[in-house]
Coordinates of C-alpha atoms in Angstrom, one line a residue:
X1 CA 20.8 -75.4 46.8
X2 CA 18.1 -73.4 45.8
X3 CA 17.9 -73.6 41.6
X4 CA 14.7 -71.5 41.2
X5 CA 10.9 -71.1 41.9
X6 CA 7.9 -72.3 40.4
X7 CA 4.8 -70.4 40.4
X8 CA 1.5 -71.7 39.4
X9 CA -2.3 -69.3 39.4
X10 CA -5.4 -70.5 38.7
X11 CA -9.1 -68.9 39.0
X12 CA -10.1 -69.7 42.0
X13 CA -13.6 -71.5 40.2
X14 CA -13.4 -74.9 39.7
X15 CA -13.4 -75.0 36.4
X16 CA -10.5 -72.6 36.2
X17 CA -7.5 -73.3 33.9
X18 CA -3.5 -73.7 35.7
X19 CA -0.7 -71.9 34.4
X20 CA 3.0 -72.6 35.4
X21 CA 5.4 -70.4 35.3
X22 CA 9.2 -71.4 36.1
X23 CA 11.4 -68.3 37.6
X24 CA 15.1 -68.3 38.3
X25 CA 16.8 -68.2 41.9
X26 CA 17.2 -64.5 41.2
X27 CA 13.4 -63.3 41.5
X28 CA 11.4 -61.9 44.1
X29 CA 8.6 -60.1 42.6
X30 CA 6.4 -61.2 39.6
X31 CA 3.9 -59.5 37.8
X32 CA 1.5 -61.6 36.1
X33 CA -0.1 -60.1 33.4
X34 CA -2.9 -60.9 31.0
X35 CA -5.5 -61.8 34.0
X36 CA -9.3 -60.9 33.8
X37 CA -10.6 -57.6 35.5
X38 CA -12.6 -58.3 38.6
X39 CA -11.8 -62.0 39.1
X40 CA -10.5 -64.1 41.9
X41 CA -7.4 -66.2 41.3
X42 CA -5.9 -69.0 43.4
X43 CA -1.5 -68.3 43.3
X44 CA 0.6 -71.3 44.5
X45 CA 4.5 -70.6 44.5
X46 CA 6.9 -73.1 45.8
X47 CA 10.9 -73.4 45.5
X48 CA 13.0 -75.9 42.9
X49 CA 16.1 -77.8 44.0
X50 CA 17.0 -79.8 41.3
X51 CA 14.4 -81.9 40.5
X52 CA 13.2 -81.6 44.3
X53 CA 9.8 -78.9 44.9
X54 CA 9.7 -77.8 48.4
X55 CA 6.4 -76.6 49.9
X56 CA 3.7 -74.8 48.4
X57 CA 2.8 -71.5 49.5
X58 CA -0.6 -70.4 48.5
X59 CA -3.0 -67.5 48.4
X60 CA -5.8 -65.7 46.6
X61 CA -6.1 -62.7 45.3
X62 CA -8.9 -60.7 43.2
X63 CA -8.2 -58.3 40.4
X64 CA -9.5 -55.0 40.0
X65 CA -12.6 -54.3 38.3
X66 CA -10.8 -51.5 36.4
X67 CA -7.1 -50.3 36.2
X68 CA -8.0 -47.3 34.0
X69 CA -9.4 -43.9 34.6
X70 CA -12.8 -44.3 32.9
X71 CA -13.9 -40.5 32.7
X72 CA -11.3 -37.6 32.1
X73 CA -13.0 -34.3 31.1
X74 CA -12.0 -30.7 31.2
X75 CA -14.4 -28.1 32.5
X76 CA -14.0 -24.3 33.3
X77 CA -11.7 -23.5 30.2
X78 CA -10.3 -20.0 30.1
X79 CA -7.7 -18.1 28.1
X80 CA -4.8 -19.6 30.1
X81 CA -6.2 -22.3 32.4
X82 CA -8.5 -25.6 32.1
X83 CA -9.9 -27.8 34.8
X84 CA -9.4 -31.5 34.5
X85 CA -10.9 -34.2 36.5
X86 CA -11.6 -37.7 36.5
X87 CA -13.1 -40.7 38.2
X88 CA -11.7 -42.2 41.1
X89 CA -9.6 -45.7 40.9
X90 CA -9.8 -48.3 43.8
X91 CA -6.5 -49.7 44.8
X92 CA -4.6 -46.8 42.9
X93 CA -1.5 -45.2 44.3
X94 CA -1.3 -42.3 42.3
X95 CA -1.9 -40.5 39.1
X96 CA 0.5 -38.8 36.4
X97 CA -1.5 -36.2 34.4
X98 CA 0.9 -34.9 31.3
X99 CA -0.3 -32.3 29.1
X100 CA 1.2 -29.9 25.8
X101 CA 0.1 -28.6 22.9
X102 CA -1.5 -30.7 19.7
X103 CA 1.2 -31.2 16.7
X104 CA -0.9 -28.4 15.2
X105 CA -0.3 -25.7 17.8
X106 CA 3.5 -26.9 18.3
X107 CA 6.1 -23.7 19.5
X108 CA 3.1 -22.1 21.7
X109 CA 3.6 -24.3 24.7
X110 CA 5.8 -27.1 26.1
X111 CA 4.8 -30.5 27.6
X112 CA 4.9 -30.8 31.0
X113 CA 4.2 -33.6 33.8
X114 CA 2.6 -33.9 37.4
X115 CA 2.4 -36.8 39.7
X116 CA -0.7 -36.7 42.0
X117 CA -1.8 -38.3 45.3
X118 CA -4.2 -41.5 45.1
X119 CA -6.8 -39.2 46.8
X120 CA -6.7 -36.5 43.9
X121 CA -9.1 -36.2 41.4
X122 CA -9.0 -32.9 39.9
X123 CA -6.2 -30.6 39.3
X124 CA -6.4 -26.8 37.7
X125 CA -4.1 -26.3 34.7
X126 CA -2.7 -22.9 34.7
X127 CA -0.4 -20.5 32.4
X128 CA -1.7 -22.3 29.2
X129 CA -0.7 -20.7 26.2
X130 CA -4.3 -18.9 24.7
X131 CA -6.2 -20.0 22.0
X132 CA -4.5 -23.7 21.8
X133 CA -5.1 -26.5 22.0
X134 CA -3.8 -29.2 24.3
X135 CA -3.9 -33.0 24.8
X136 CA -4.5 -34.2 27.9
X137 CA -3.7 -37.6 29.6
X138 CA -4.0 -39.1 32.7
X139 CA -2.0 -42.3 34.0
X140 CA -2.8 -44.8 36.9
X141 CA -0.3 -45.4 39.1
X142 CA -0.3 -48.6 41.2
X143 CA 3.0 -48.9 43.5
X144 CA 6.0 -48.5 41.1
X145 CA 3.6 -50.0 37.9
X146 CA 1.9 -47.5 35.5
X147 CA -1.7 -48.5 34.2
X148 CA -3.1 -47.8 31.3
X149 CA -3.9 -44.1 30.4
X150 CA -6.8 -42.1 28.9
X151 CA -6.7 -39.1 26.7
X152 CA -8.7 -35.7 26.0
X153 CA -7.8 -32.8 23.7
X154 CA -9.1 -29.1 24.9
X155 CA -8.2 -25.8 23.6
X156 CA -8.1 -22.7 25.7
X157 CA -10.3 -19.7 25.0
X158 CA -8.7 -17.0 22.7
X159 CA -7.8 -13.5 24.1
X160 CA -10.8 -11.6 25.0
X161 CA -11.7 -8.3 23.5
X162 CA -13.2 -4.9 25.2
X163 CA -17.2 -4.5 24.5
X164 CA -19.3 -1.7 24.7
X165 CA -16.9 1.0 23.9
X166 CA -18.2 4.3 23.9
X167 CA -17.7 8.1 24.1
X168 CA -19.7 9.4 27.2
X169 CA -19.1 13.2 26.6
X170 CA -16.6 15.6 25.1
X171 CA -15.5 19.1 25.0
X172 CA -13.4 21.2 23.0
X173 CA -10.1 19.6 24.4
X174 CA -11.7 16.2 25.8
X175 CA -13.4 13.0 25.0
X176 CA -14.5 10.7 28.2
X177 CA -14.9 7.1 27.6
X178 CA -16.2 4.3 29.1
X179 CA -16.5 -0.1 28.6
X180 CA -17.4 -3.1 29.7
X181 CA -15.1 -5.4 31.4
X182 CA -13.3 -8.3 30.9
X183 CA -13.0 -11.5 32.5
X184 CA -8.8 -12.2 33.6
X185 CA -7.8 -8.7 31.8
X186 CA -5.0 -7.9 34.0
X187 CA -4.9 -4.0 32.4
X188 CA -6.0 -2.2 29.7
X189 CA -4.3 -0.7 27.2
X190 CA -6.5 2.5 25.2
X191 CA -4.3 4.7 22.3
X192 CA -5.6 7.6 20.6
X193 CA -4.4 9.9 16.8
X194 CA -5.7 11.9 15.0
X195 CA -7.3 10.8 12.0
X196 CA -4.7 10.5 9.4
X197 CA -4.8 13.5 6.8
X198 CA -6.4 15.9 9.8
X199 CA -3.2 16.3 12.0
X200 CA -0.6 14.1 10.8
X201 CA 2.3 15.8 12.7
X202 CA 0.5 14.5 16.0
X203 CA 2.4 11.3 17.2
X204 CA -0.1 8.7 18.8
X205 CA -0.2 8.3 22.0
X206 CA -1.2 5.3 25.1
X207 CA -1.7 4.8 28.5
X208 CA -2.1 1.6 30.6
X209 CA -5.0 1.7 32.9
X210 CA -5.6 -0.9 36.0
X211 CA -8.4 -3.8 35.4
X212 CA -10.5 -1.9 37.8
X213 CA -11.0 0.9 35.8
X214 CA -13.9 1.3 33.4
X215 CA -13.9 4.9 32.1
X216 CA -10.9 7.4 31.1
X217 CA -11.1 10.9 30.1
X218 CA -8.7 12.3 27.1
X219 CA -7.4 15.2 27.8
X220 CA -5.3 18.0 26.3
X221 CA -6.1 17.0 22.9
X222 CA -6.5 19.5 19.8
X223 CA -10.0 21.2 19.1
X224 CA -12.0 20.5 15.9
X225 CA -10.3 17.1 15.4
X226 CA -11.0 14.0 14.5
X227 CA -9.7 11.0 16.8
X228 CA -9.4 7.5 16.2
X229 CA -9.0 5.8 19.9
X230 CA -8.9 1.9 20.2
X231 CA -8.8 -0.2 23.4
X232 CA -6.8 -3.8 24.1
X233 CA -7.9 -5.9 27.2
X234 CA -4.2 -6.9 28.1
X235 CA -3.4 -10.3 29.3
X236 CA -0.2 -10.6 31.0
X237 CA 2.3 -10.3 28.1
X238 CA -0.5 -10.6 25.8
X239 CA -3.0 -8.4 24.6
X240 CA -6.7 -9.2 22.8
X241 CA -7.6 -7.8 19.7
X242 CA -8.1 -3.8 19.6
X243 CA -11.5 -2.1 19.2
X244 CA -11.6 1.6 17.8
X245 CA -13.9 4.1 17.5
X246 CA -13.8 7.7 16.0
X247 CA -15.0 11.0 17.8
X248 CA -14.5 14.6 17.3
X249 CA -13.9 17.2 19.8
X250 CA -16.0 19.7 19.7
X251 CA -18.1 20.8 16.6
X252 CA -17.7 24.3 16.1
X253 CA -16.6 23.4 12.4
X254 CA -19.9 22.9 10.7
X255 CA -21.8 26.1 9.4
X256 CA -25.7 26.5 10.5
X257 CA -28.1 28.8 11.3
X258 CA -29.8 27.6 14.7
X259 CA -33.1 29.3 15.9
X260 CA -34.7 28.0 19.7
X261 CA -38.5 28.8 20.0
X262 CA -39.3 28.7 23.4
X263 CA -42.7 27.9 24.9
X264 CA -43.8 30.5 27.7
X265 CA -47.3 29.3 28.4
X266 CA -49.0 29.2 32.0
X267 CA -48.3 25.3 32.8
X268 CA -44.6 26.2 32.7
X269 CA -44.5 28.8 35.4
X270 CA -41.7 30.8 36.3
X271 CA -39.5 29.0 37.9
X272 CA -39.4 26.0 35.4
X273 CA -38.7 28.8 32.7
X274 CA -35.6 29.9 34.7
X275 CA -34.4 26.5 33.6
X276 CA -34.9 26.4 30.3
X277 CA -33.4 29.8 30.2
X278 CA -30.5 28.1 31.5
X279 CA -30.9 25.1 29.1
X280 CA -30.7 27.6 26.9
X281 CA -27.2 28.9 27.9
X282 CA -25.9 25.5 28.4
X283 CA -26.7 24.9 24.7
X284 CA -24.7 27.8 23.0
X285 CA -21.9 27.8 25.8
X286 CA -20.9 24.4 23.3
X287 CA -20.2 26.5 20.4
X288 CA -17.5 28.8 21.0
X289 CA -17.4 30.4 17.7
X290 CA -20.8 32.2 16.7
X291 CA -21.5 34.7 14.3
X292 CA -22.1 35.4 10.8
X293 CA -19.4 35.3 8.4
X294 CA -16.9 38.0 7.7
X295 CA -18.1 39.6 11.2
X296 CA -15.2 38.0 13.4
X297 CA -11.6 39.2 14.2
X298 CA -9.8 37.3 12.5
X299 CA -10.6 36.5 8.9
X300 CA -9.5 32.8 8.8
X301 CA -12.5 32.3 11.5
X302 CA -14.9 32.3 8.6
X303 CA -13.7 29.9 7.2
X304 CA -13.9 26.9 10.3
X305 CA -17.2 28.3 11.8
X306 CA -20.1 30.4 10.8
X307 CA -22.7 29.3 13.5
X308 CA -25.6 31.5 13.7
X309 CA -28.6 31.7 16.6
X310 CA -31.9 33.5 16.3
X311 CA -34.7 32.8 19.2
X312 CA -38.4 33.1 19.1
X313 CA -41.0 32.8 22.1
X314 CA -44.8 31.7 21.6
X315 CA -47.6 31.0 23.6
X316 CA -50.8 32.7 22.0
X317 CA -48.5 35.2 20.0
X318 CA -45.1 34.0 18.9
X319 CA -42.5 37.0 19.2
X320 CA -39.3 37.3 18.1
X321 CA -36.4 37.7 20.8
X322 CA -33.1 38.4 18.3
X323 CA -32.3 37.0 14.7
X324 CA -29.7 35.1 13.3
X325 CA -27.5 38.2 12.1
X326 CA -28.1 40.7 15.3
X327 CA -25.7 39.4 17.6
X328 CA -21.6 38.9 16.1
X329 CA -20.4 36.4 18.6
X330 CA -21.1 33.7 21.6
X331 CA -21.0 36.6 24.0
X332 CA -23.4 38.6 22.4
X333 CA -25.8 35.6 22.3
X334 CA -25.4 34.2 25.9
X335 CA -26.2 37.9 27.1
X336 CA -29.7 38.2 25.0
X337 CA -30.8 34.8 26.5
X338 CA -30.3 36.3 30.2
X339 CA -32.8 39.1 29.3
X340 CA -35.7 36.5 28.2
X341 CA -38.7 37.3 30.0
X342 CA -41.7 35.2 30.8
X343 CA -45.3 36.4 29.6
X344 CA -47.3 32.6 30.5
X345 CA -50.5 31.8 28.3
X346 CA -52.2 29.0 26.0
X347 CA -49.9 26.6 24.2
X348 CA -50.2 27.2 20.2
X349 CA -47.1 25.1 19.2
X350 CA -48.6 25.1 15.4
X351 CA -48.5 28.8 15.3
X352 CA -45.0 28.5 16.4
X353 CA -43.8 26.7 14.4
X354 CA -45.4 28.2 11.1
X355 CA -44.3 31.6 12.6
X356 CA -40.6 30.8 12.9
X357 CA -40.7 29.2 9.2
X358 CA -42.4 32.6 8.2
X359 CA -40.3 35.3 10.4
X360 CA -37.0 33.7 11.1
X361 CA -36.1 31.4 8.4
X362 CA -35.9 34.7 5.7
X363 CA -33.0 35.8 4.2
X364 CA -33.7 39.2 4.9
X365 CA -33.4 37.8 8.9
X366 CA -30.1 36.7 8.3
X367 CA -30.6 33.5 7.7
X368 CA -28.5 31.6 4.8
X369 CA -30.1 29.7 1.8
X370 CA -27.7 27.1 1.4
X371 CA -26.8 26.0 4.8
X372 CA -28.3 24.0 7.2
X373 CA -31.5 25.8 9.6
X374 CA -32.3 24.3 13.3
X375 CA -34.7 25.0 14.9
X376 CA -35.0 24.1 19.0
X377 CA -38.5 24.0 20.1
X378 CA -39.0 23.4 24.0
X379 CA -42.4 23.2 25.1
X380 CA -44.3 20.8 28.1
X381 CA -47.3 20.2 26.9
X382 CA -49.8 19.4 24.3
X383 CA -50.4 22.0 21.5
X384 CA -53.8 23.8 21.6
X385 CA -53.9 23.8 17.7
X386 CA -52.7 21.7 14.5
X387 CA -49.0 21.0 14.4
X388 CA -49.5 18.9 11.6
X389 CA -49.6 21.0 8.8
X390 CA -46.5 23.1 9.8
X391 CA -44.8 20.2 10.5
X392 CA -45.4 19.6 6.6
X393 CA -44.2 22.4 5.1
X394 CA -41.3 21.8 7.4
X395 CA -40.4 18.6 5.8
X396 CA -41.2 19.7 2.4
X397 CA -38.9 22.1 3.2
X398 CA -36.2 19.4 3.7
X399 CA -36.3 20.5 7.5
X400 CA -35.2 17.7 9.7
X401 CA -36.6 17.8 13.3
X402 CA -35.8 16.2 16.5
X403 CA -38.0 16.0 19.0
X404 CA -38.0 16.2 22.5
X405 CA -41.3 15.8 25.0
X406 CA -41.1 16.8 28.8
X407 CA -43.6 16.1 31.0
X408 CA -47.1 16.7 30.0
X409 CA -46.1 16.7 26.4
X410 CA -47.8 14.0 24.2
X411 CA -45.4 11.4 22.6
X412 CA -47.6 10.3 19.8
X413 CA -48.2 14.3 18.6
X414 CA -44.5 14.7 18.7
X415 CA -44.1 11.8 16.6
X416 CA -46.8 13.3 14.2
X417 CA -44.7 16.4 14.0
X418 CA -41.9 13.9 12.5
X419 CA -44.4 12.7 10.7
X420 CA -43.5 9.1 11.9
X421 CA -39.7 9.3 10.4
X422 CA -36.6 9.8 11.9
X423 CA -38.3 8.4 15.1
X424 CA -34.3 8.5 17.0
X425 CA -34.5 11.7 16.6
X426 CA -37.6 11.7 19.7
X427 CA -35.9 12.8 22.7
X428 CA -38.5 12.5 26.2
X429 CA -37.6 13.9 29.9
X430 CA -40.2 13.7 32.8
X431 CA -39.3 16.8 34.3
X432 CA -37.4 20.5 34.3
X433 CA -34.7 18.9 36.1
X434 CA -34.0 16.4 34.0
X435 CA -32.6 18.0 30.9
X436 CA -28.7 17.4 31.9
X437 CA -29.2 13.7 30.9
X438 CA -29.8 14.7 27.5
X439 CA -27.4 17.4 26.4
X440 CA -24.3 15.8 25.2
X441 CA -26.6 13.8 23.0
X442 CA -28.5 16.6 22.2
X443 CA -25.0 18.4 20.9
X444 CA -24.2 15.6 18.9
X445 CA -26.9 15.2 17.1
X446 CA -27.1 19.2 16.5
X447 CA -23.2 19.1 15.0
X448 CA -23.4 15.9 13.3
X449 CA -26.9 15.7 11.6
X450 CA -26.0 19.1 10.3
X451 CA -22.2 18.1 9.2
X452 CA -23.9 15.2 7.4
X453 CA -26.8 17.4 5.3
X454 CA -23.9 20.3 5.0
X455 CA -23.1 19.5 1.4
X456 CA -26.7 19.6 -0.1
X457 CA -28.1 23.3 -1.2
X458 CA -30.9 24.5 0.3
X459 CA -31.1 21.5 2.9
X460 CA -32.4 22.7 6.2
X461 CA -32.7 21.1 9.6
X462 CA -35.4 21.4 11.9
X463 CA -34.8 20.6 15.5
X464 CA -37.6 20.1 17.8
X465 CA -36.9 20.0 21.7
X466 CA -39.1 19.8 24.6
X467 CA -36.9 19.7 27.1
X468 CA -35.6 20.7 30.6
X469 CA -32.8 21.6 32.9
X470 CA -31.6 21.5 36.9
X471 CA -31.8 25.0 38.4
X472 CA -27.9 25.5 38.4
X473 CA -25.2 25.5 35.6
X474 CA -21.8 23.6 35.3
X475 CA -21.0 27.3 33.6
X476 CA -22.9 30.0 35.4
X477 CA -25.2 32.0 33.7
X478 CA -23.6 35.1 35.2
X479 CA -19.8 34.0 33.8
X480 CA -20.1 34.7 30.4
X481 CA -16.7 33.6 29.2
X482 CA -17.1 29.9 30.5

């Protein structure tokens, strides 16, 4: 009758020790534990009966070098997914990777539990919870025995967030927008009010756009208002942090008196003065409302608008074309510019200038004291004469210029007629048909650079273009109500 086992293992070196180990009737399987990594041991086993051993059974067998994952990193960590790998073990059946959130980031996620294949040594984590962070384990697995396991703590990336957000162009009733994207956004999410105080009565509003898209156009909002508009990159149920930016539609609000001097000399040529003409139109067709106060329909006008143009041509003789109180509105304007004529000559932007400060800028011309002056210059080349000193009195004046250069005109004398300040205010085109790149900037700077110097007496902006345009018009010259 069989009363039990006994099993005995040694190294397999000669100067190994012996250990005994007595088992009851009832065993089958033994794990012996406590042995050496990467050594050779000699196992005897042999059954009891009473005090009689039967036969000896013997083998050898050599332990692994290492029952433990050694390396266990995470690499390509995003706002909801991490990818963990780890170094092969020889003789491993499997592996059990758990993972969950640190005590710290508790409620955000739930442990969870995957048994893996012997031949698997990576696997993608996915639907993490964002901006957490996690601990990591792996476990060996060698038949139905787990080995020891190894540990790592990573924390997802937080929600991203929309970058270069930007107005693109606007009208009256319009702003367009466009961004950059972002990585796993699987929408956006843009809103837009009023600023508060301005329209309060105007509920906000939103729209979800697709990932794909990268611009949007606003439409049907209110003119002469102020918008606050702010973006989310949406991630599945979640959203990233909003970025906002303000814009105005349209700028017919500010009061100025605006004044274009208008090169006609020979390098222009006919054809190329066609398109400023048309430059020209494009300009004013912005401002709606134009005309001196107490001159328009209806009274209350006066008090949102009182934009004023005058124009001036030179070459060798400056002449003046209309003043800022002979034409009452935007019509009366756009139809004066389509009678320009050209006359060609030398290029005396100087004499220009010091004429329009002299003939133009008077009271007794219509012009007004204590608001804003601008004056748009185009020209395409070099002045024949000093600019410098006009460009003086200009300043001293408290005249604020922009500049613009096309084609042969020389950058470093238009940043001598700013006499080296304001230097964003230096606009540059290489030729007649490039002057559409540069009008909703242009409009901007005209209605918010004046806005800004509005308040101060006296203060008076001076804005110097050399610029250009393609031969047709989004708005017709002919259609005078566009």
């Amino acid at each position: 009758m069989l009363l039990g086992l006994h099993l005995a293992i040694s190294l397999a070196i000669a100067e190994g020790s012996v250990q005994d180990v007595n088992l009851g009737d009832t065993y089958s399987y033994y794990m012996i534990q406590g042995l050496q990594p990467g050594t050779e041991y000699v196992i005897s086993i042999n059954p009891v009966f009473g005090a009689i051993e039967g036969p000896i059974v013997t083998a050898k067998a050599t332990t692994l070098s290492s029952s433990a994952v050694q390396i266990l990193k995470a690499a390509d960590i995003t706002i909801n997914s991490a990818l963990v790998s780890w170094n092969s073990v020889p003789g491993a059946t499997g592996y059990r990777v758990t993972w969950g959130p640190t005590p710290e980031f508790f409620g955000r996620d739930r442990p969870r539990q995957l048994a893996l294949g012997s031949s698997t040594t990576t696997y993608h984590l996915q639907n993490l919870a964002h901006n957490t962070e996690y601990v990591i384990s792996l476990y060996v697995l060698f038949g139905s025995v787990e080995g020891p396991g190894i540990t790592i703590t990573a924390r997802t990336s937080p929600l991203g967030y929309v970058s270069n957000f930007k107005v693109t162009s606007f009208t009256s009733t319009s702003i367009s927008l466009s961004w950059s994207a972002v990585p796993a956004a699987t929408k956006y999410k843009i809103a837009w009010k009023p600023v508060a105080g301005e329209k309060e009565k105007e509920a906000a509003e939103s729209q979800f756009l697709d990932s794909r898209v990268l611009v949007y156009r606003l439409e049907n909002l209110l003119p002469d208002t102020r918008y606050v508009i702010g973006i989310r990159a949406v991630f599945g149920v979640s959203a990233g942090k909003e970025v906002t930016l303000t814009h105005e539609t349209f700028c017919s609000r500010f009061k100025a008196d605006i004044a274009f001097l208008v090169d006609e000399s020979s390098s222009i040529g006919q054809s190329n003065f066609l398109k400023m003409k048309e430059f020209l139109f494009r300009i004013v067709s912005y401002f709606p409302r134009i005309g001196p106060e107490g001159t328009q329909p209806n009274p209350d006008f006066s008090k949102l608008f009182c934009l004023q143009i005058a124009v001036a041509q030179y070459s060798d003789e400056p002449r003046t074309e209309f003043y800022f109180n002979q034409h009452k509105d935007r019509n009366g304007v756009l139809k004066a510019l389509k009678r320009l004529r050209y006359a060609g000559g030398n290029t005396k932007t100087g004499r220009g200038i010091g004429y329009v400060l002299k003939e133009l800028f008077q009271s007794s011309k219509g012009m007004r004291p204590t608001l804003p002056r601008t004056l748009i210059l185009l020209t395409d080349g070099p002045s024949q004469d000093d600019v410098i000193p006009p460009a003086k009195v200009a300043h001293l004046l408290g005249i604020r210029m922009i500049v613009v250069g096309i084609l042969g005109a020389d950058p470093e004398e238009l940043k001598r007629i700013l006499l080296h300040q304001n230097l964003h205010h230096l606009f540059y085109v290489r030729t007649f048909d490039d002057l559409p790149q540069i009008i909703r900037e242009l409009i901007e700077t005209i209605c918010f650079g004046s806005q800004q110097v509005s308040a101060l007496p006296q203060h008076s902006i001076f804005l110097l273009l050399f610029v250009s345009t393609r031969p047709s018009l989004e708005c017709p010259v002919e259609d005078l109500e566009c």
